[in-house]
Tab-separated table of C-alpha atoms and ligand atoms in Angstrom:
chain	number	residue	atom	x	y	z
B	1	MET	CA	0.000	0.000	0.000
B	2	LEU	CA	1.234	3.428	-0.865
B	3	LYS	CA	2.096	5.329	2.261
B	4	LYS	CA	3.040	8.894	2.719
B	5	ILE	CA	5.696	9.958	5.139
B	6	LEU	CA	5.971	13.475	6.427
B	7	THR	CA	9.264	15.186	5.742
B	8	GLY	CA	11.200	16.779	8.539
B	9	ALA	CA	9.919	20.154	7.392
B	10	ALA	CA	6.301	19.124	7.670
B	11	ILE	CA	6.828	17.434	11.016
B	12	ALA	CA	8.778	20.422	12.324
B	13	ALA	CA	6.014	22.763	11.182
B	14	LEU	CA	3.441	20.559	12.872
B	15	ALA	CA	5.502	20.421	16.075
B	16	VAL	CA	5.799	24.205	16.161
B	17	GLY	CA	2.085	24.506	15.456
B	18	LEU	CA	1.341	22.197	18.350
B	19	GLY	CA	3.622	24.152	20.621
B	20	ALA	CA	6.023	21.248	21.046
B	21	CYS	CA	9.120	22.091	22.991
B	22	SER	CA	12.397	22.326	21.171
B	23	SER	CA	14.569	19.363	20.412
B	24	THR	CA	18.162	19.478	19.261
B	25	ARG	CA	17.652	16.619	16.862
B	26	PRO	CA	15.748	17.605	13.759
B	27	ALA	CA	12.574	15.640	13.216
B	28	ASP	CA	12.856	12.551	11.046
B	29	GLY	CA	13.686	13.653	7.554
B	30	GLY	CA	15.795	16.527	8.814
B	31	GLY	CA	14.941	18.463	5.699
B	32	ASP	CA	13.658	21.535	7.477
B	33	ALA	CA	16.626	23.696	6.549
B	34	ALA	CA	16.307	22.714	2.915
B	35	GLY	CA	12.576	23.221	2.942
B	36	ALA	CA	12.512	26.524	4.751
B	37	SER	CA	15.165	28.188	2.643
B	38	GLY	CA	14.246	26.521	-0.617
B	39	ASP	CA	17.949	25.801	-0.778
B	40	CYS	CA	18.893	23.021	-3.175
B	41	ASN	CA	22.476	22.084	-2.490
B	42	VAL	CA	22.866	18.357	-3.167
B	43	GLY	CA	25.834	16.072	-2.628
B	44	ILE	CA	25.803	12.836	-4.644
B	45	ALA	CA	28.249	10.131	-3.525
B	46	MET	CA	28.616	7.191	-5.921
B	47	PRO	CA	30.811	4.126	-5.347
B	48	THR	CA	32.919	3.814	-8.487
B	49	ARG	CA	33.357	4.767	-12.099
B	50	SER	CA	34.474	1.244	-12.917
B	51	LEU	CA	30.908	0.085	-13.434
B	52	GLU	CA	28.823	1.637	-16.171
B	53	ARG	CA	25.653	1.800	-14.163
B	54	TRP	CA	27.067	4.149	-11.497
B	55	ILE	CA	28.348	6.542	-14.149
B	56	ASN	CA	24.868	6.694	-15.677
B	57	ASP	CA	23.191	6.941	-12.282
B	58	GLY	CA	25.342	9.838	-11.121
B	59	GLU	CA	25.440	11.840	-14.330
B	60	GLN	CA	21.715	11.572	-15.045
B	61	LEU	CA	20.726	12.713	-11.578
B	62	GLN	CA	23.284	15.494	-11.599
B	63	LYS	CA	21.939	16.850	-14.893
B	64	LYS	CA	18.325	16.761	-13.801
B	65	LEU	CA	19.131	18.578	-10.590
B	66	GLN	CA	21.295	21.174	-12.301
B	67	ASP	CA	18.572	21.806	-14.882
B	68	ALA	CA	16.225	22.438	-11.955
B	69	GLY	CA	18.631	25.048	-10.584
B	70	CYS	CA	20.264	22.993	-7.835
B	71	THR	CA	23.923	23.144	-6.858
B	72	VAL	CA	25.287	19.615	-7.225
B	73	ASP	CA	28.535	17.994	-6.183
B	74	LEU	CA	28.918	14.527	-7.732
B	75	GLN	CA	31.739	12.302	-6.461
B	76	TYR	CA	32.971	8.792	-7.220
B	77	ALA	CA	35.106	6.978	-4.669
B	78	ASP	CA	36.941	4.236	-6.551
B	79	ASN	CA	35.226	1.647	-4.328
B	80	LYS	CA	37.237	2.917	-1.330
B	81	THR	CA	35.264	3.530	1.842
B	82	ASP	CA	37.640	6.124	3.330
B	83	GLN	CA	37.558	8.093	0.124
B	84	GLN	CA	33.764	8.048	0.111
B	85	ILE	CA	33.632	9.241	3.725
B	86	SER	CA	35.918	12.181	3.041
B	87	GLN	CA	33.948	13.092	-0.077
B	88	ILE	CA	30.748	13.176	1.982
B	89	GLN	CA	32.538	15.276	4.643
B	90	ASN	CA	33.517	17.762	1.941
B	91	GLN	CA	29.951	17.885	0.692
B	92	ILE	CA	28.726	18.611	4.220
B	93	SER	CA	31.265	21.371	4.707
B	94	GLY	CA	30.286	22.688	1.276
B	95	GLY	CA	26.780	23.229	2.645
B	96	ALA	CA	24.950	20.202	1.230
B	97	LYS	CA	21.379	20.098	2.490
B	98	ILE	CA	20.526	16.825	0.787
B	99	LEU	CA	22.896	13.871	0.469
B	100	VAL	CA	22.271	11.064	-2.002
B	101	ILE	CA	24.578	8.191	-1.135
B	102	ALA	CA	25.193	4.861	-2.861
B	103	ALA	CA	27.333	3.387	-0.100
B	104	ILE	CA	30.421	1.293	-0.730
B	105	ASP	CA	30.308	-0.309	2.697
B	106	GLY	CA	26.833	0.245	4.079
B	107	SER	CA	27.967	-0.168	7.679
B	108	THR	CA	30.696	2.463	7.918
B	109	LEU	CA	28.874	5.722	7.357
B	110	GLY	CA	27.349	6.251	10.830
B	111	PRO	CA	29.818	8.929	12.042
B	112	VAL	CA	29.730	10.989	8.852
B	113	LEU	CA	25.924	10.892	8.873
B	114	GLU	CA	26.028	12.316	12.426
B	115	GLU	CA	27.892	15.272	10.914
B	116	ALA	CA	25.277	15.525	8.177
B	117	LYS	CA	22.494	15.651	10.755
B	118	SER	CA	24.250	18.338	12.750
B	119	GLN	CA	23.582	20.641	9.797
B	120	ASN	CA	20.103	19.260	9.199
B	121	ALA	CA	20.920	17.577	5.931
B	122	THR	CA	18.458	14.990	4.660
B	123	VAL	CA	20.029	11.675	3.728
B	124	ILE	CA	18.728	9.477	0.914
B	125	ALA	CA	20.307	6.030	0.603
B	126	TYR	CA	20.573	5.407	-3.113
B	127	ASP	CA	20.234	1.846	-4.439
B	128	ARG	CA	22.101	0.406	-1.403
B	129	LEU	CA	20.878	0.699	2.168
B	130	ILE	CA	23.071	2.388	4.789
B	131	ASN	CA	23.113	0.283	7.952
B	132	GLY	CA	23.480	1.021	11.645
B	133	SER	CA	22.488	4.689	11.547
B	134	GLU	CA	19.378	6.563	12.677
B	135	ASN	CA	20.278	9.281	10.235
B	136	VAL	CA	19.078	7.695	7.032
B	137	ASP	CA	15.851	9.413	6.060
B	138	TYR	CA	14.793	7.611	2.896
B	139	TYR	CA	15.861	4.767	0.674
B	140	ALA	CA	15.255	4.579	-3.075
B	141	THR	CA	16.099	1.364	-4.871
B	142	PHE	CA	14.848	-1.483	-7.013
B	143	ASP	CA	13.197	-4.433	-5.330
B	144	ASN	CA	16.441	-6.261	-4.576
B	145	TYR	CA	14.839	-9.522	-3.449
B	146	LYS	CA	12.846	-9.564	-6.687
B	147	VAL	CA	16.076	-9.235	-8.699
B	148	GLY	CA	17.224	-12.532	-7.193
B	149	THR	CA	13.802	-14.124	-7.617
B	150	LEU	CA	13.856	-13.294	-11.328
B	151	GLN	CA	17.292	-14.912	-11.685
B	152	GLY	CA	16.210	-18.017	-9.781
B	153	GLN	CA	12.949	-18.351	-11.712
B	154	TYR	CA	14.736	-17.950	-15.018
B	155	ILE	CA	17.004	-20.890	-14.133
B	156	GLU	CA	14.042	-22.904	-12.863
B	157	GLU	CA	12.165	-22.414	-16.142
B	158	GLN	CA	15.053	-22.909	-18.522
B	159	LEU	CA	16.068	-26.177	-16.903
B	160	GLY	CA	12.527	-27.488	-16.438
B	161	LEU	CA	13.131	-27.949	-12.731
B	162	LYS	CA	9.434	-27.777	-11.913
B	163	ASP	CA	8.965	-30.783	-14.210
B	164	GLY	CA	11.512	-32.727	-12.207
B	165	LYS	CA	14.370	-32.476	-14.718
B	166	GLY	CA	17.996	-32.827	-13.646
B	167	PRO	CA	20.506	-33.327	-12.238
B	168	PHE	CA	22.334	-30.230	-13.470
B	169	ASN	CA	25.690	-28.895	-12.293
B	170	LEU	CA	25.236	-25.466	-10.714
B	171	GLU	CA	27.869	-22.978	-9.552
B	172	PRO	CA	26.367	-20.184	-7.435
B	173	PHE	CA	28.034	-16.821	-6.777
B	174	ALA	CA	27.041	-13.916	-4.540
B	175	GLY	CA	27.878	-10.214	-4.466
B	176	SER	CA	30.133	-8.154	-2.257
B	177	PRO	CA	29.801	-9.025	1.456
B	178	ASP	CA	29.824	-5.313	2.416
B	179	ASP	CA	26.877	-4.467	0.128
B	180	ASN	CA	23.502	-4.828	1.827
B	181	ASN	CA	21.860	-5.534	-1.538
B	182	ALA	CA	23.904	-8.662	-2.093
B	183	LYS	CA	22.120	-10.654	0.590
B	184	PHE	CA	18.719	-9.735	-0.874
B	185	PHE	CA	19.807	-10.781	-4.371
B	186	PHE	CA	21.071	-14.080	-3.048
B	187	ALA	CA	18.050	-14.781	-0.865
B	188	GLY	CA	15.670	-14.088	-3.754
B	189	ALA	CA	17.467	-16.581	-5.998
B	190	TRP	CA	18.264	-19.169	-3.338
B	191	ASP	CA	14.680	-19.344	-2.103
B	192	VAL	CA	13.807	-20.574	-5.608
B	193	LEU	CA	16.855	-22.792	-6.198
B	194	GLN	CA	17.778	-24.335	-2.871
B	195	PRO	CA	14.789	-26.732	-2.789
B	196	TYR	CA	16.109	-28.211	-6.053
B	197	VAL	CA	19.574	-28.580	-4.506
B	198	GLU	CA	17.962	-30.455	-1.652
B	199	LYS	CA	16.092	-32.716	-4.087
B	200	GLY	CA	19.268	-33.392	-6.058
B	201	GLN	CA	18.012	-31.788	-9.284
B	202	LEU	CA	20.767	-29.210	-8.875
B	203	VAL	CA	24.191	-30.416	-7.814
B	204	VAL	CA	27.021	-28.097	-6.809
B	205	PRO	CA	30.272	-29.958	-7.639
B	206	SER	CA	32.468	-27.288	-5.965
B	207	GLY	CA	30.532	-27.657	-2.716
B	208	LYS	CA	30.076	-23.856	-2.675
B	209	SER	CA	26.441	-24.199	-1.841
B	210	PRO	CA	25.383	-22.042	1.118
B	211	ALA	CA	23.409	-24.045	3.692
B	212	ASN	CA	20.837	-21.250	3.896
B	213	ASP	CA	20.232	-17.631	2.846
B	214	ASP	CA	22.198	-16.280	5.803
B	215	ALA	CA	25.343	-18.116	4.722
B	216	TRP	CA	25.516	-16.198	1.429
B	217	ALA	CA	28.642	-14.195	2.248
B	218	SER	CA	30.719	-17.403	2.177
B	219	ILE	CA	30.491	-17.238	-1.623
B	220	GLY	CA	30.531	-13.420	-1.874
B	221	ILE	CA	32.929	-11.713	-4.278
B	222	GLN	CA	34.515	-8.696	-2.599
B	223	GLY	CA	33.936	-5.381	-4.375
B	224	TRP	CA	31.878	-7.090	-7.100
B	225	ALA	CA	35.196	-7.450	-8.924
B	226	SER	CA	35.198	-9.201	-12.318
B	227	ASP	CA	38.779	-10.434	-11.903
B	228	LYS	CA	37.981	-11.995	-8.518
B	229	ALA	CA	34.933	-13.763	-9.981
B	230	GLN	CA	37.096	-14.987	-12.837
B	231	ALA	CA	39.757	-16.351	-10.467
B	232	GLU	CA	37.097	-18.067	-8.356
B	233	MET	CA	35.518	-19.686	-11.417
B	234	ASP	CA	38.992	-20.748	-12.664
B	235	ASN	CA	39.551	-22.499	-9.337
B	236	ARG	CA	36.205	-24.229	-9.367
B	237	LEU	CA	36.616	-25.417	-12.956
B	238	SER	CA	40.135	-26.718	-12.477
B	239	SER	CA	39.466	-28.380	-9.114
B	240	PHE	CA	36.014	-29.880	-9.628
B	241	TYR	CA	35.407	-30.292	-13.346
B	242	GLY	CA	37.971	-32.856	-14.493
B	243	ASP	CA	37.069	-35.836	-16.686
B	244	GLY	CA	34.777	-33.987	-19.067
B	245	LYS	CA	32.341	-32.877	-16.371
B	246	LYS	CA	30.555	-29.705	-17.501
B	247	VAL	CA	28.998	-26.832	-15.647
B	248	ASN	CA	25.370	-26.417	-16.757
B	249	VAL	CA	24.334	-23.278	-14.922
B	250	VAL	CA	25.928	-20.369	-13.093
B	251	LEU	CA	23.975	-18.131	-10.745
B	252	SER	CA	25.717	-14.784	-11.155
B	253	PRO	CA	24.098	-11.961	-9.182
B	254	ASN	CA	25.216	-9.206	-11.560
B	255	ASP	CA	26.908	-8.368	-14.823
B	256	SER	CA	30.351	-7.510	-13.474
B	257	LEU	CA	30.652	-11.000	-11.974
B	258	ALA	CA	29.171	-12.550	-15.108
B	259	ILE	CA	31.904	-10.946	-17.234
B	260	GLY	CA	34.610	-12.607	-15.106
B	261	ILE	CA	32.799	-15.951	-15.102
B	262	GLU	CA	32.377	-15.822	-18.883
B	263	ALA	CA	36.090	-15.084	-19.350
B	264	SER	CA	36.928	-18.069	-17.169
B	265	LEU	CA	34.591	-20.367	-19.130
B	266	LYS	CA	36.137	-19.157	-22.356
B	267	SER	CA	39.638	-19.979	-21.228
B	268	ALA	CA	38.451	-23.416	-20.094
B	269	GLY	CA	37.255	-24.044	-23.661
B	270	TYR	CA	33.511	-23.407	-23.380
B	271	THR	CA	32.023	-21.874	-26.541
B	272	ALA	CA	28.537	-20.541	-27.304
B	273	GLY	CA	26.093	-23.274	-28.272
B	274	ALA	CA	24.164	-26.169	-26.848
B	275	GLU	CA	26.749	-27.130	-24.227
B	276	TYR	CA	27.249	-23.602	-22.961
B	277	PRO	CA	25.918	-23.010	-19.437
B	278	ILE	CA	23.029	-20.772	-18.473
B	279	ILE	CA	24.437	-17.599	-16.891
B	280	THR	CA	22.401	-14.927	-15.150
B	281	GLY	CA	23.264	-11.261	-14.613
B	282	GLN	CA	21.958	-7.860	-13.579
B	283	ASP	CA	22.329	-4.269	-14.850
B	284	ALA	CA	22.230	-4.581	-18.663
B	285	ASP	CA	25.790	-3.300	-19.011
B	286	LYS	CA	26.854	-2.894	-22.642
B	287	ALA	CA	29.446	-5.677	-22.600
B	288	ASN	CA	26.918	-8.070	-21.091
B	289	VAL	CA	24.185	-7.187	-23.538
B	290	LYS	CA	26.705	-7.924	-26.288
B	291	ALA	CA	27.435	-11.232	-24.570
B	292	ILE	CA	23.693	-11.977	-24.523
B	293	LEU	CA	23.480	-11.291	-28.254
B	294	ASP	CA	26.507	-13.560	-28.808
B	295	GLY	CA	25.034	-16.422	-26.748
B	296	LEU	CA	27.613	-16.056	-23.969
B	297	GLN	CA	25.192	-14.865	-21.282
B	298	SER	CA	21.567	-15.938	-20.967
B	299	MET	CA	19.840	-12.991	-19.347
B	300	THR	CA	20.287	-9.867	-17.322
B	301	VAL	CA	17.954	-8.261	-14.823
B	302	TRP	CA	17.449	-4.757	-16.081
B	303	LYS	CA	17.027	-1.924	-13.634
B	304	ASP	CA	16.269	1.241	-15.537
B	305	THR	CA	18.542	3.594	-13.665
B	306	ARG	CA	16.790	6.551	-15.295
B	307	ALA	CA	13.644	5.647	-13.361
B	308	LEU	CA	15.629	5.492	-10.117
B	309	GLY	CA	17.132	8.906	-10.856
B	310	ASP	CA	13.655	10.278	-11.576
B	311	ARG	CA	12.354	8.898	-8.294
B	312	VAL	CA	15.186	10.454	-6.300
B	313	PHE	CA	14.713	13.721	-8.155
B	314	THR	CA	11.049	13.673	-7.113
B	315	MET	CA	12.039	12.918	-3.511
B	316	ILE	CA	14.434	15.859	-3.524
B	317	GLN	CA	11.730	18.179	-4.859
B	318	GLU	CA	9.349	16.970	-2.156
B	319	ILE	CA	11.960	17.448	0.566
B	320	LYS	CA	12.951	20.920	-0.491
B	321	ASP	CA	9.338	22.004	-0.906
B	322	GLY	CA	8.525	20.634	2.551
B	323	LYS	CA	6.011	18.181	1.105
B	324	GLU	CA	5.314	14.585	1.995
B	325	VAL	CA	7.835	12.185	0.518
B	326	GLU	CA	6.126	9.364	-1.290
B	327	VAL	CA	7.331	5.862	-0.402
B	328	ASN	CA	5.847	2.438	-1.102
B	329	ASP	CA	7.573	0.200	1.452
B	330	THR	CA	7.828	0.776	5.170
B	331	LYS	CA	8.580	-2.769	6.296
B	332	THR	CA	11.450	-4.383	4.440
B	333	TYR	CA	14.556	-2.313	4.991
B	334	ASP	CA	15.515	-2.432	8.657
B	335	ASN	CA	19.019	-1.007	8.946
B	336	GLY	CA	19.523	-2.144	12.526
B	337	LYS	CA	18.444	1.236	13.953
B	338	LYS	CA	15.204	1.869	12.119
B	339	VAL	CA	13.090	0.669	9.250
B	340	VAL	CA	13.984	3.111	6.523
B	341	PRO	CA	10.993	4.367	4.493
B	342	SER	CA	11.687	3.143	0.992
B	343	TYR	CA	10.569	3.498	-2.570
B	344	LEU	CA	11.081	0.253	-4.483
B	345	LEU	CA	11.058	0.124	-8.273
B	346	THR	CA	10.415	-3.015	-10.295
B	347	PRO	CA	13.261	-4.801	-12.099
B	348	GLU	CA	12.682	-6.875	-15.254
B	349	VAL	CA	14.304	-9.699	-17.151
B	350	VAL	CA	15.984	-9.048	-20.492
B	351	VAL	CA	16.910	-11.928	-22.824
B	352	LYS	CA	18.235	-11.861	-26.374
B	353	ASP	CA	14.815	-11.299	-27.952
B	354	ASP	CA	14.071	-8.275	-25.748
B	355	VAL	CA	17.268	-6.340	-26.337
B	356	GLN	CA	15.800	-4.257	-29.145
B	357	SER	CA	12.362	-3.648	-27.658
B	358	LYS	CA	13.331	-3.077	-24.032
B	359	LEU	CA	16.818	-1.617	-24.079
B	360	ILE	CA	17.254	0.068	-27.431
B	361	ASP	CA	13.769	1.304	-28.281
B	362	SER	CA	13.544	2.822	-24.788
B	363	GLY	CA	16.821	4.681	-25.382
B	364	PHE	CA	18.593	2.971	-22.461
B	365	LEU	CA	21.296	1.761	-24.857
B	366	LYS	CA	22.202	2.702	-28.409
B	367	ALA	CA	22.170	-0.028	-31.047
B	368	SER	CA	25.803	0.832	-31.787
B	369	ASP	CA	26.718	0.267	-28.103
B	370	VAL	CA	26.003	-3.418	-28.537
B	371	GLY	CA	27.132	-3.920	-32.107
B	372	LEU	CA	23.673	-3.783	-33.715
C	401	LIG	C1	23.735	-2.785	-7.352
C	401	LIG	C2	23.913	-3.547	-8.631
C	401	LIG	C3	25.375	-3.556	-9.026
C	401	LIG	C4	26.271	-3.934	-7.866
C	401	LIG	C5	27.733	-3.743	-8.193
C	401	LIG	C6	24.646	-3.345	-6.293
C	401	LIG	O1	24.476	-2.696	-5.092
C	401	LIG	O2	22.389	-2.838	-6.933
C	401	LIG	O3	23.128	-2.964	-9.638
C	401	LIG	O4	25.580	-4.485	-10.055
C	401	LIG	O5	25.966	-3.170	-6.740
C	401	LIG	O6	28.062	-2.407	-8.374
């Protein structure tokens, strides 16, 4: 159900109206300074330029905000937590009233968010939740559990698991252990696939099969790094796939891991065609969409980052105008200190036949980006 949450400005106004006594902590939302002054000074902190999606995310939002007359500072932190913290500190000292943060390590930002609150900045967690802090006002993301569900269901359908087919050799991977999203992606997929592992329709020759959703980090790839995923897949193939044994399916939570896994398969002699494994992904990065067209990746879960940028832009407008901020989930994202009011967007599957209609016709990618 769609719920409306009052911004700090609205709550503060209400509190004053009711004659509430003063409190040093701004009301939840903390956006009163931004609302009252109409000030639109926004700091955007993105994790890295090494992944296409974050470049698009950051630049699109920056442009929209600048076109609307906001002052924007956009920073990328090379996947280094300390660098991200000091960038956010600079944004705070530069007078940011709204911070949009895609955290590198969602558990390390508590102290810097205290600083943000001391100047009444409103904090929006972007795509990834920030954990262990009261000072996260809103969260805008795609439905992360659904991303994993779509990957798991794709595998289930392609292999005919519901019809009892198998056994198939599966190699599962998970995302970066410091990224809160990674556990949701894994849980979504594993809730579909694990029952088939238990029935023996899916077999994991490497033994890297988490006993339950909570054990996901044991197969996590730090920093979502392609080269680490490649090295891990190299190890699994050389240690567990002797004597002509073939891998039939790889659960890859995103495209950067899929790229490494595909490189590993290539060097082990796998080529596109009937014997090539099913490989999942997420993000619709150009290189992966090319791989889909070439039969080297089966699908990707597409998250239209333009829609996420639009949602955050709307949130920022609502905050600075002192209006209610629209959210559609107030239950799922408990960061250990509070359940952060969230707006979840819907991800969707893209396979070879949808590349033109979903990605190119919508303008998300250019035909020339993917060799069409
Ligand atoms: C994002 C994914 C991305 C991954 C690696 C996750 O938090 O939701 O879209 O592939 O980080 O950057």
